[in-house]
Amino acid sequence: MIPPQEASARRREIEDKLKKEEETLSFIRDSLEKSDQLTKNMVSILSSFESRLMKLENSIIPVHKQTENLQRLQENVEKTLSCLDHVISYYHVASDTEKVIREGPTGRLEEYLGSMAKIQKAVEYFQDNSPDSPELNKVKLLFERGKESLGSEFRSLMTRHSKVVSPVLILDLISGDDELEVQEEGTLEHLPESVLQDVVRISRWLVEYGRNQDFMNVYYQIRSSQLDRSIKGLKEHFRKSSSSSGVPYSPAIPNKRKDTPTKKPVKRPGTIRKAQNLLKQYSQHGLDGKKGGSNLIPLEGRDDMLDVETDAYIHCVSAFVKLAQSEYQLLMDIIPEHHQKRTFDSLIQDALDGLMLEGENIVSAARKAIIRHDFSTVLTVFPILRHLKQTKPEFDQVLQGTAASTKNKLPGLITSMETIGAKALEDFADNIKNDPDKEYNMPKDGTVHELTSNAILFLQQLLDFQETAGAMLASQVLGDTYNIPLDPRETSSSATSYSSEFSKRLLSTYICKVLGNLQLNLLSKSKVYEDPALSAIFLHNNYNYILKSLEKSELIQLVAVTQKTAERSYREHIEQQIQTYQRSWLKVTDYIAEKNLPVFQPGVKLRDKERQMIKERFKGFNDGLEELCKIQKAWAIPDTEQRDKIRQAQKNIVKETYGAFLHRYGSVPFTKNPEKYIKYRVEQVGDMIDRLFDTSA
């Protein structure tokens, strides 16, 4: 049972809560009523705004459409006016550009090309829109006149600024000196940069807009002339320099500008004087012979101009390669790509034909020289041929893309030179064998025959051109001639390309053939001498000269490739001739030889017959000694070593024999006048023999 006080308190509490809930409910009810009222008001406002917007839209849309139409009309009017202005401008092109076209493009190329662009557009407009308009003829005529002026300007620029390359610059370019450079990129500046840019712009315009290719003919004609003149100028430089200073290849000039590149003198690509210098050295050592007749023109007397012409031609070939490469670089900037090869082919023809013609002239001169037996002139072919072969890869690269006839010119010249070279080698060998025995041409003193010195000199000069000479021999299938079998490993796929070893064997065999022919000819010539001793001295001198010449050069190694015993064989021949010569003294020593002397007892008086025999022995010895010394003093042995050796050997024999004879009979009373028969002491006999082979004694 809840006490009354607690129940009363609880009731009050509940009533208070109820009162608060009612107040809250009343507040919510009021709020809802206000919200409903606000919603109604908002709906009313929105409805009113919507109504007004609809009215505004109905009023604006017609105005917008009218404005849009007006704007379109305005744009059409502006476009029409612009088109009219554009069309009208074409009618003024002729008058606006005529002055510029008339005055030409010189010094104003940019403006001129701009005017030509305007004229071209006018021509296109009238052709498309008014082909019968007189204005079309005007602008066409103006365009053609402008195109001709551009072509003339192209010719003028190329003519005025294309200069012949000086020989100094060409020699610098081909000298191969890596320490200096002619240009930063290794090419010549044929045209100033500003001129080159103008020429390039004109050429591109003529191709693209002018539809004109005549300028390409103009280009190659002008550049071809400059290329040809540059090479001819180099050749003339060699001739003038050789006549004045004797140094045709020197690029040095006085008062050189700082910007003028210079290099060391160009090395001569194949001297044919090396053997002649060797010959001079041999002469200083007593190995050279005096004049002896030969139908071979002496090599020592060859004209220096041959060397100049050879060097000039070799350098002109190198110059052509370098200048042609430079020309192609220039051409690539100016001529359209699909016309470059054809234009370049035409450009180089004159210079290339000049080189080939000169080469054929060299071949022709060599052919005539062979007929005259002037083999020194033929030797000019060797350095030229070697250089052509060395240069051929560069030649082939430069001529890539040219016509087959152009590419085949150099190989044709090489073949001609190989053929004439092989002909010269064979004819030389034959002439060595068949050189006639003319008595009046033989050296009176038995010295080295000119045929021998010429033959050795010719062979020595081949040392500088071993591969070239070997290729010449191989090109004529000389393997069959010399019975040398062809080993497939020694030849490449090319019929004219042989291994160096095979070429060396061919050349060795050829040299041995020449030496064999020379030996046979010398034997034949030696028979011209009536005195066998002089014949022996002649053969000795020639054999000794050959051997010493072989030993002092590389010829002995080359000969040994196919003839291992050549050196020993020559020494045997030399010794054999010395023995033959020594037999000439038997007629002197036989008079006093012990086997032919009378036998008598010491102290026993000599009979008249014995005294007479001793007198005859002394007289025979004296007369023979005097006669031989007189004759042989005029003979010559140029080799000092051999001369001393032969003298000493002969002196020992004669002195020993005479000394023994004099010792035995010098004190014998065989005559009342001993000084009449005992004319010489032993030492005097030795002195007389020491003066043999000495024309100055």
XYZ file of C-alpha atoms in Angstrom:
697
model
C 0.000 0.000 0.000
C 1.536 3.362 -1.244
C 1.483 6.044 1.350
C -0.798 9.017 0.538
C 2.095 11.468 0.467
C 4.033 9.552 -2.146
C 0.915 9.110 -4.275
C 0.219 12.812 -4.181
C 3.759 13.691 -5.160
C 3.695 11.241 -8.003
C 0.457 12.648 -9.302
C 1.874 16.146 -9.334
C 4.836 14.950 -11.187
C 2.743 13.260 -13.868
C 0.576 16.307 -14.245
C 3.637 18.484 -14.751
C 4.922 16.206 -17.505
C 1.527 16.144 -19.136
C 1.358 19.894 -19.098
C 4.783 20.137 -20.744
C 3.769 17.650 -23.429
C 0.683 19.629 -24.222
C 2.732 22.770 -24.522
C 5.115 21.051 -26.902
C 2.240 19.689 -28.956
C 0.711 23.134 -29.152
C 4.064 24.562 -30.365
C 4.379 21.905 -33.060
C 0.834 22.555 -34.206
C 1.558 26.266 -34.506
C 4.762 25.571 -36.410
C 2.976 23.349 -38.895
C 0.389 25.977 -39.530
C 3.101 28.587 -40.181
C 4.919 26.195 -42.508
C 1.797 25.536 -44.494
C 1.254 29.241 -44.799
C 4.832 29.821 -46.040
C 4.490 27.004 -48.558
C 1.368 28.491 -49.956
C 3.057 31.857 -50.238
C 6.108 30.352 -52.025
C 3.924 28.430 -54.476
C 2.066 31.619 -55.203
C 5.365 33.516 -55.857
C 6.765 30.778 -58.120
C 3.599 30.606 -60.106
C 3.752 34.327 -60.602
C 7.507 34.181 -61.668
C 6.788 31.378 -64.144
C 4.070 33.391 -65.703
C 6.357 36.370 -66.098
C 9.188 34.265 -67.630
C 6.870 32.880 -70.232
C 5.808 36.357 -71.152
C 9.488 37.461 -71.414
C 10.429 34.463 -73.587
C 7.594 35.109 -75.936
C 8.908 38.644 -76.314
C 12.745 37.897 -76.715
C 12.841 34.930 -79.163
C 11.574 36.926 -82.174
C 14.140 39.642 -81.457
C 16.988 37.073 -81.224
C 16.042 35.525 -84.527
C 15.992 38.879 -86.207
C 19.411 39.730 -84.747
C 20.874 36.403 -85.932
C 19.615 36.999 -89.420
C 21.128 40.435 -89.425
C 24.498 39.091 -88.310
C 24.460 36.469 -91.062
C 23.663 39.074 -93.614
C 26.519 41.219 -92.342
C 28.993 38.314 -92.586
C 27.869 37.554 -96.132
C 28.374 41.146 -97.070
C 31.882 41.164 -95.562
C 32.820 37.909 -97.324
C 31.498 39.236 -100.580
C 33.511 42.404 -100.182
C 36.631 40.367 -99.302
C 36.172 38.148 -102.345
C 35.697 41.180 -104.486
C 38.878 42.713 -103.099
C 40.757 39.402 -103.685
C 39.492 39.132 -107.244
C 40.215 42.791 -107.946
C 43.768 42.302 -106.582
C 44.523 39.760 -109.332
C 43.737 42.418 -111.903
C 46.366 44.662 -110.320
C 49.106 41.972 -110.023
C 50.578 42.747 -113.418
C 50.922 46.448 -112.758
C 52.074 45.945 -109.154
C 54.860 43.460 -109.995
C 55.931 44.580 -113.458
C 58.624 46.932 -112.169
C 60.128 44.293 -109.873
C 60.184 41.719 -112.678
C 61.662 44.204 -115.122
C 64.494 45.159 -112.759
C 65.349 41.508 -112.167
C 66.233 39.449 -109.065
C 69.820 40.643 -108.594
C 70.259 41.810 -105.014
C 66.556 41.395 -104.237
C 65.836 37.694 -104.599
C 63.429 37.510 -101.641
C 61.245 40.311 -103.002
C 61.502 38.934 -106.518
C 60.341 35.453 -105.509
C 57.462 37.050 -103.576
C 56.369 38.859 -106.728
C 56.666 35.662 -108.742
C 54.428 33.920 -106.202
C 51.782 36.613 -106.685
C 51.996 36.311 -110.468
C 51.719 32.539 -110.258
C 48.557 32.771 -108.144
C 47.080 35.269 -110.618
C 47.802 32.888 -113.486
C 46.113 30.032 -111.620
C 43.081 32.224 -110.834
C 42.514 33.400 -114.381
C 43.082 29.895 -115.759
C 40.408 28.510 -113.425
C 37.900 31.359 -113.532
C 38.460 33.439 -116.631
C 40.561 31.582 -119.202
C 39.550 34.017 -121.953
C 40.506 37.081 -119.968
C 43.196 39.327 -121.481
C 44.615 39.586 -117.985
C 45.614 35.920 -118.199
C 47.933 36.616 -121.127
C 49.461 39.560 -119.273
C 50.309 37.605 -116.140
C 51.432 34.589 -118.180
C 53.808 36.750 -120.170
C 55.066 38.363 -116.967
C 55.541 34.941 -115.348
C 57.579 33.645 -118.291
C 59.704 36.793 -118.285
C 60.277 36.397 -114.564
C 61.205 32.727 -114.997
C 63.725 33.618 -117.687
C 65.220 36.255 -115.412
C 65.614 33.684 -112.639
C 67.326 31.344 -115.076
C 69.636 34.159 -116.171
C 70.340 35.034 -112.537
C 71.211 31.381 -111.863
C 73.647 31.400 -114.775
C 75.082 34.752 -113.691
C 75.643 33.651 -110.083
C 77.258 30.374 -111.143
C 79.462 32.101 -113.730
C 80.593 34.977 -111.508
C 81.286 32.949 -108.394
C 82.540 29.636 -109.821
C 86.300 29.904 -109.581
C 89.078 27.615 -110.742
C 90.628 25.816 -107.759
C 94.243 26.888 -107.426
C 96.989 24.254 -107.768
C 98.144 25.088 -104.238
C 94.782 24.191 -102.731
C 94.512 21.066 -104.859
C 97.950 19.870 -103.759
C 97.012 20.559 -100.154
C 93.812 18.604 -100.644
C 95.524 15.510 -102.050
C 98.698 15.635 -99.974
C 97.336 13.244 -97.341
C 98.737 15.274 -94.435
C 96.442 14.704 -91.485
C 97.964 17.481 -89.426
C 96.305 20.191 -91.485
C 92.933 20.521 -93.130
C 91.929 22.451 -96.181
C 88.460 23.056 -94.835
C 86.800 22.203 -91.570
C 84.864 19.411 -93.256
C 87.592 18.484 -95.685
C 85.791 19.974 -98.706
C 86.441 23.015 -100.846
C 84.160 26.039 -100.716
C 83.252 26.402 -104.387
C 80.622 29.124 -103.778
C 80.247 31.692 -100.978
C 77.560 30.670 -98.494
C 75.236 33.569 -99.367
C 75.542 32.865 -103.080
C 74.987 29.147 -102.499
C 71.752 29.895 -100.627
C 70.494 32.066 -103.499
C 71.445 29.443 -106.077
C 69.679 26.721 -104.079
C 66.485 28.825 -103.750
C 66.444 29.623 -107.459
C 67.015 25.984 -108.439
C 64.248 24.771 -106.148
C 61.843 27.409 -107.481
C 62.662 26.555 -111.096
C 62.015 22.868 -110.430
C 58.887 23.283 -108.294
C 57.159 26.228 -109.962
C 59.014 26.976 -113.174
C 58.896 23.411 -114.497
C 62.298 24.231 -115.985
C 65.306 21.879 -116.110
C 67.484 23.962 -118.418
C 69.343 25.333 -115.417
C 70.765 21.835 -114.806
C 72.483 21.974 -118.183
C 73.773 25.428 -117.347
C 75.027 24.129 -114.002
C 76.946 21.132 -115.318
C 78.435 23.126 -118.219
C 79.809 25.825 -115.900
C 81.026 23.421 -113.201
C 82.418 21.039 -115.811
C 84.487 23.850 -117.273
C 85.801 24.827 -113.832
C 86.681 21.221 -112.978
C 88.503 20.733 -116.261
C 90.356 24.039 -115.936
C 91.340 23.265 -112.344
C 92.974 19.981 -113.360
C 94.668 21.565 -116.383
C 95.893 24.370 -114.137
C 97.480 21.801 -111.832
C 99.251 20.201 -114.768
C 100.505 23.581 -115.969
C 101.694 24.329 -112.431
C 103.892 21.233 -112.581
C 105.404 22.290 -115.881
C 106.143 25.862 -114.810
C 107.455 24.876 -111.394
C 109.707 22.199 -112.847
C 111.223 24.628 -115.349
C 111.838 27.304 -112.709
C 112.516 25.580 -109.405
C 112.761 21.912 -110.250
C 110.202 21.109 -107.526
C 106.960 20.673 -109.451
C 104.945 19.398 -106.569
C 105.786 22.081 -104.012
C 102.705 24.063 -102.969
C 104.775 26.780 -101.343
C 104.128 30.285 -102.653
C 105.493 33.659 -101.493
C 103.471 35.998 -99.304
C 101.011 33.348 -98.212
C 97.847 34.629 -96.620
C 97.132 33.375 -93.154
C 93.949 31.768 -94.361
C 95.685 29.971 -97.197
C 96.157 26.334 -96.182
C 99.478 24.789 -97.071
C 100.950 21.386 -96.454
C 104.142 19.473 -96.836
C 105.246 18.668 -100.388
C 103.356 15.786 -101.849
C 105.333 12.579 -101.949
C 106.034 11.486 -105.481
C 103.962 8.348 -105.901
C 106.476 6.141 -107.674
C 109.905 7.394 -108.437
C 111.623 5.813 -111.389
C 114.964 7.335 -110.439
C 115.797 5.106 -107.467
C 117.785 2.699 -109.607
C 119.571 5.535 -111.351
C 120.692 6.829 -107.968
C 121.913 3.344 -107.135
C 123.797 3.317 -110.403
C 125.581 6.539 -109.408
C 126.536 4.959 -106.098
C 127.960 1.943 -107.934
C 129.888 4.269 -110.196
C 131.525 5.861 -107.167
C 132.649 2.403 -106.092
C 134.021 1.577 -109.524
C 131.189 -0.632 -110.720
C 129.866 1.459 -113.558
C 131.029 0.763 -117.026
C 132.156 2.943 -119.844
C 130.128 3.375 -122.956
C 129.537 0.214 -124.781
C 127.280 -0.050 -127.754
C 123.697 -1.173 -127.451
C 120.572 -0.674 -129.488
C 118.803 0.060 -126.187
C 118.523 3.785 -125.555
C 120.554 4.548 -122.374
C 118.338 4.845 -119.335
C 120.653 7.375 -117.714
C 119.902 9.846 -120.487
C 116.145 9.873 -120.119
C 114.557 13.309 -120.232
C 113.647 14.846 -116.884
C 110.398 15.992 -118.454
C 109.217 12.378 -118.402
C 109.335 12.476 -114.616
C 107.522 15.820 -114.600
C 104.813 14.564 -116.934
C 104.446 11.352 -114.931
C 104.158 13.180 -111.622
C 101.773 15.693 -113.149
C 99.498 12.981 -114.512
C 99.506 11.025 -111.247
C 98.584 14.123 -109.266
C 95.939 15.089 -111.807
C 94.304 11.687 -111.310
C 94.227 12.201 -107.535
C 93.010 15.759 -108.042
C 90.152 14.536 -110.227
C 88.968 12.159 -107.496
C 89.059 14.815 -104.772
C 87.527 17.564 -106.896
C 84.830 15.239 -108.238
C 83.910 14.266 -104.679
C 83.702 17.941 -103.772
C 81.620 18.694 -106.881
C 79.148 15.988 -105.954
C 78.744 17.465 -102.463
C 77.963 20.844 -104.023
C 75.639 19.303 -106.582
C 73.566 17.555 -103.901
C 72.507 20.943 -102.512
C 71.569 22.455 -105.866
C 70.277 19.700 -108.160
C 67.110 17.653 -107.361
C 67.885 14.176 -106.097
C 66.519 12.253 -109.077
C 68.663 14.335 -111.469
C 71.902 14.303 -109.459
C 73.566 11.205 -110.949
C 72.820 12.180 -114.544
C 73.985 15.762 -114.036
C 77.133 14.607 -112.232
C 77.864 12.154 -115.042
C 77.700 15.004 -117.564
C 79.673 17.335 -115.305
C 82.767 15.118 -115.008
C 82.919 13.953 -118.633
C 85.297 16.605 -119.997
C 87.795 16.273 -117.153
C 87.547 12.466 -117.135
C 87.873 12.236 -120.916
C 90.909 14.509 -120.725
C 92.562 12.215 -118.189
C 91.702 9.097 -120.169
C 92.930 10.669 -123.421
C 96.189 11.652 -121.785
C 96.485 8.135 -120.388
C 95.934 6.649 -123.836
C 98.543 9.065 -125.192
C 100.956 7.697 -122.594
C 100.119 4.181 -123.774
C 100.592 5.255 -127.395
C 103.926 6.911 -126.560
C 104.990 3.744 -124.744
C 104.041 1.671 -127.770
C 106.189 3.866 -130.027
C 108.993 3.793 -127.481
C 108.959 -0.010 -127.544
C 109.443 0.104 -131.306
C 112.417 2.437 -130.775
C 113.672 0.188 -127.949
C 113.413 3.202 -125.637
C 112.375 1.268 -122.547
C 113.115 4.174 -120.205
C 110.054 5.934 -121.619
C 107.968 2.798 -121.132
C 108.846 2.857 -117.429
C 106.593 5.899 -117.010
C 103.665 3.507 -117.368
C 104.597 1.641 -114.167
C 104.095 4.387 -111.538
C 101.010 5.605 -113.374
C 99.490 2.131 -113.535
C 100.260 1.477 -109.872
C 98.620 4.771 -108.897
C 95.564 4.092 -111.058
C 95.098 0.722 -109.363
C 95.528 2.243 -105.918
C 93.056 5.010 -106.763
C 90.504 2.744 -108.447
C 88.400 2.079 -105.277
C 87.971 5.830 -104.789
C 87.264 6.212 -108.495
C 84.567 3.540 -108.342
C 82.991 5.174 -105.311
C 82.934 8.601 -106.954
C 81.441 7.192 -110.164
C 78.653 5.263 -108.426
C 75.399 5.787 -110.273
C 77.000 7.096 -113.460
C 76.586 5.430 -116.831
C 78.333 2.133 -117.500
C 80.421 3.796 -120.217
C 81.735 6.272 -117.637
C 82.531 3.578 -115.086
C 84.393 1.464 -117.649
C 86.817 4.182 -118.752
C 89.340 3.688 -115.957
C 89.322 -0.144 -116.109
C 89.834 0.146 -119.865
C 92.851 2.395 -119.395
C 94.278 0.076 -116.734
C 93.932 -2.870 -119.112
C 95.667 -0.925 -121.900
C 98.548 -0.029 -119.612
C 98.894 -3.572 -118.348
C 98.959 -4.834 -121.917
C 101.574 -2.349 -123.104
C 103.587 -2.902 -119.922
C 103.620 -6.647 -120.479
C 104.586 -6.033 -124.112
C 107.443 -3.804 -122.961
C 108.712 -6.427 -120.522
C 108.699 -9.146 -123.139
C 110.280 -6.957 -125.814
C 112.930 -5.822 -123.368
C 113.838 -9.420 -122.599
C 113.961 -10.214 -126.322
C 116.109 -7.162 -127.058
C 118.533 -8.121 -124.320
C 118.860 -11.480 -126.011
C 119.087 -10.175 -129.575
C 121.113 -6.985 -129.121
C 123.505 -7.133 -132.114
C 127.242 -7.731 -131.800
C 128.696 -4.618 -133.385
C 132.447 -4.502 -133.171
C 132.644 -0.716 -133.261
C 130.233 -0.533 -130.337
C 132.211 -2.800 -128.040
C 134.184 -1.152 -125.195
C 137.844 -1.150 -126.202
C 138.998 -1.616 -122.628
C 136.727 -4.558 -121.871
C 134.705 -2.670 -119.273
C 131.001 -3.127 -118.484
C 128.881 -3.001 -121.599
C 126.090 -0.465 -121.787
C 123.679 -3.297 -122.466
C 124.533 -4.735 -119.046
C 124.125 -1.466 -117.157
C 120.851 -0.726 -118.971
C 119.498 -4.185 -118.268
C 120.398 -4.046 -114.562
C 119.064 -0.514 -114.254
C 115.788 -1.534 -115.861
C 115.430 -4.506 -113.509
C 116.289 -2.366 -110.484
C 113.592 0.085 -111.410
C 111.094 -2.762 -111.439
C 111.755 -3.246 -107.713
C 109.579 -0.258 -106.924
C 106.762 -1.790 -108.970
C 106.919 -5.478 -108.141
C 103.177 -5.993 -107.788
C 102.454 -3.852 -110.837
C 104.977 -5.686 -113.007
C 103.809 -9.037 -111.650
C 100.215 -8.165 -112.519
C 101.309 -7.158 -116.027
C 102.971 -10.512 -116.521
C 100.019 -12.370 -115.024
C 97.538 -10.468 -117.216
C 99.198 -11.915 -120.291
C 98.992 -15.481 -118.961
C 102.751 -15.655 -118.747
C 102.421 -18.653 -116.481
C 102.295 -20.758 -119.638
C 105.260 -18.924 -121.129
C 107.408 -19.571 -118.078
C 105.939 -22.968 -117.301
C 104.575 -21.734 -113.977
C 101.437 -23.660 -113.005
C 98.478 -21.608 -111.844
C 97.401 -22.525 -108.351
C 93.674 -21.769 -107.776
C 94.601 -20.436 -104.336
C 96.810 -17.850 -105.990
C 94.034 -16.219 -107.985
C 90.851 -14.539 -106.876
C 87.521 -14.484 -108.667
C 88.853 -11.691 -110.845
C 90.985 -12.835 -113.742
C 93.387 -9.940 -113.185
C 93.841 -10.328 -109.453
C 96.661 -12.562 -108.309
C 98.274 -13.203 -104.977
C 101.424 -11.236 -104.218
C 103.363 -14.500 -103.886
C 102.351 -15.640 -107.359
C 103.177 -12.219 -108.830
C 106.568 -12.337 -107.110
C 107.310 -15.739 -108.614
C 106.333 -14.495 -112.050
C 108.555 -11.446 -111.704
C 111.433 -13.547 -110.367
C 111.142 -15.871 -113.336
C 111.079 -12.899 -115.685
C 114.190 -11.361 -114.109
C 116.004 -14.684 -114.363
C 114.994 -14.847 -118.003
C 116.415 -11.363 -118.646
C 119.636 -12.240 -116.828
C 119.899 -15.467 -118.799
C 119.379 -13.601 -122.077
C 121.952 -11.039 -120.991
C 124.493 -13.737 -120.193
C 124.005 -15.381 -123.590
C 124.363 -12.036 -125.355
C 127.513 -11.149 -123.411
C 129.061 -14.476 -124.349
C 128.288 -13.744 -127.977
C 129.677 -10.207 -127.730
C 132.862 -11.420 -126.039
C 133.749 -13.312 -129.202
C 134.197 -9.992 -130.981
C 137.500 -9.551 -129.143
C 140.425 -11.214 -130.869
C 142.355 -11.444 -127.614
C 140.900 -14.198 -125.378
C 142.269 -12.382 -122.321
C 140.383 -9.202 -123.162
C 137.298 -11.303 -123.789
C 137.740 -12.812 -120.317
C 138.201 -9.364 -118.751
C 135.042 -8.195 -120.539
C 133.000 -11.117 -119.251
C 134.533 -10.798 -115.784
C 133.625 -7.104 -115.578
C 130.076 -7.693 -116.728
C 129.464 -10.721 -114.508
C 130.953 -8.920 -111.541
C 128.836 -5.838 -112.256
C 125.706 -7.969 -112.440
C 126.489 -9.796 -109.203
C 127.391 -6.649 -107.241
C 124.310 -4.870 -108.570
C 122.105 -7.765 -107.547
C 123.671 -7.866 -104.092
C 123.422 -4.120 -103.489
C 119.713 -4.096 -104.254
C 116.797 -6.372 -103.446
C 117.141 -8.072 -106.813
C 119.176 -10.910 -105.346
C 116.305 -11.826 -102.982
C 113.860 -11.660 -105.855
C 116.038 -13.818 -108.082
C 116.430 -16.327 -105.247
C 112.670 -16.926 -105.260
C 113.102 -19.160 -108.317
C 116.903 -19.488 -108.645
C 118.499 -20.389 -105.314
C 122.016 -20.844 -106.732
C 122.187 -17.689 -108.862
C 124.735 -15.963 -106.639
C 127.031 -18.971 -106.501
C 126.740 -19.435 -110.252
C 127.883 -15.862 -110.936
C 130.834 -16.257 -108.578
C 131.868 -19.398 -110.459
C 131.613 -17.581 -113.776
C 133.727 -14.714 -112.426
C 136.404 -17.077 -111.141
C 136.400 -18.933 -114.432
C 137.064 -15.718 -116.369
C 139.880 -14.788 -113.984
C 141.525 -18.133 -114.705
C 141.079 -17.602 -118.435
C 142.728 -14.198 -118.135
C 145.641 -15.614 -116.135
C 146.384 -18.043 -118.946
C 147.298 -15.052 -121.090
C 150.475 -14.707 -118.977
C 151.624 -18.229 -119.719
C 153.351 -17.064 -122.865
C 155.432 -14.805 -120.619
C 156.108 -17.177 -117.760
C 156.643 -20.168 -120.030
C 159.852 -18.553 -121.249
C 161.303 -18.714 -117.737
C 159.550 -21.789 -116.429
C 161.896 -24.308 -114.931
C 160.745 -27.102 -117.188
C 161.959 -25.217 -120.256
C 165.356 -24.173 -118.865
C 168.737 -25.734 -119.887
C 170.469 -27.979 -117.405
C 174.139 -27.286 -116.687
C 176.728 -27.973 -113.999
C 177.872 -25.091 -111.778
C 181.387 -23.919 -112.626
C 181.274 -25.567 -116.062
C 181.632 -23.227 -118.983
C 178.398 -22.815 -120.917
C 178.260 -23.843 -124.468
C 177.162 -21.377 -127.118
C 173.865 -23.156 -127.521
C 173.112 -22.877 -123.811
C 174.098 -19.216 -123.686
C 171.902 -18.535 -126.651
C 168.953 -20.313 -125.007
C 169.314 -18.253 -121.830
C 169.445 -15.068 -123.887
C 166.279 -16.103 -125.707
C 164.563 -16.834 -122.414
C 165.420 -13.401 -120.994
C 164.481 -11.651 -124.226
C 161.214 -13.575 -124.580
C 160.262 -12.762 -121.011
C 161.179 -9.087 -121.356
C 159.377 -8.665 -124.657
C 156.307 -10.555 -123.458
C 156.162 -8.623 -120.195
C 156.473 -5.286 -121.948
C 153.922 -6.201 -124.571
C 151.322 -7.470 -122.077
C 151.809 -4.530 -119.738
C 151.456 -2.101 -122.612
C 148.289 -3.769 -123.872
C 146.648 -4.576 -120.558
C 147.380 -1.193 -119.044
C 144.700 0.114 -121.414
C 142.196 -2.459 -120.235
C 139.839 -1.652 -117.357
C 138.526 -3.396 -114.291
C 136.263 -0.790 -112.640
C 135.797 -2.755 -109.430
C 138.743 -1.742 -107.232
C 138.528 -4.870 -105.117
C 138.543 -7.178 -108.112
C 141.263 -5.158 -109.843
C 143.577 -5.424 -106.818
C 142.789 -9.092 -106.423
C 143.637 -9.948 -110.039
C 146.771 -7.805 -110.019
C 148.015 -9.356 -106.786
C 147.376 -12.901 -107.923
C 149.150 -12.293 -111.223
C 151.988 -10.418 -109.554
C 152.613 -13.290 -107.147
C 152.784 -15.832 -109.958
C 155.060 -13.785 -112.216
C 157.345 -12.527 -109.454
C 157.783 -16.008 -108.030
C 158.611 -17.479 -111.428
C 160.841 -14.583 -112.486
C 162.551 -14.471 -109.083
C 163.457 -18.130 -109.320
C 164.707 -17.686 -112.885
C 166.710 -14.599 -112.000
C 168.217 -16.300 -108.981
C 169.364 -19.193 -111.118
C 170.697 -17.319 -114.139
C 171.312 -13.790 -112.888
C 174.929 -14.562 -111.959
C 175.604 -16.949 -114.829
C 178.045 -15.529 -117.425
C 175.845 -16.082 -120.454
C 176.591 -12.671 -121.989
C 179.120 -9.839 -121.980
C 176.225 -7.336 -121.710
C 173.984 -8.638 -118.862
C 172.109 -5.311 -118.584
C 170.797 -5.914 -122.091
C 168.982 -9.050 -120.945
C 168.502 -8.558 -117.227
C 166.417 -5.410 -117.702
C 164.140 -5.704 -114.652
C 164.463 -6.488 -111.034
C 161.742 -8.578 -109.382
C 160.306 -5.493 -107.671
C 160.174 -3.671 -111.008
C 158.174 -6.516 -112.521
C 155.718 -6.249 -109.616
C 155.430 -2.485 -110.122
C 154.716 -2.973 -113.811
C 151.916 -5.443 -113.048
C 150.528 -3.024 -110.442
C 149.967 -0.556 -113.254
C 147.776 -2.923 -115.237
C 144.142 -1.849 -115.866
C 145.046 1.734 -115.073
C 144.746 4.072 -118.037
C 145.925 6.988 -115.923
C 149.257 5.308 -115.119
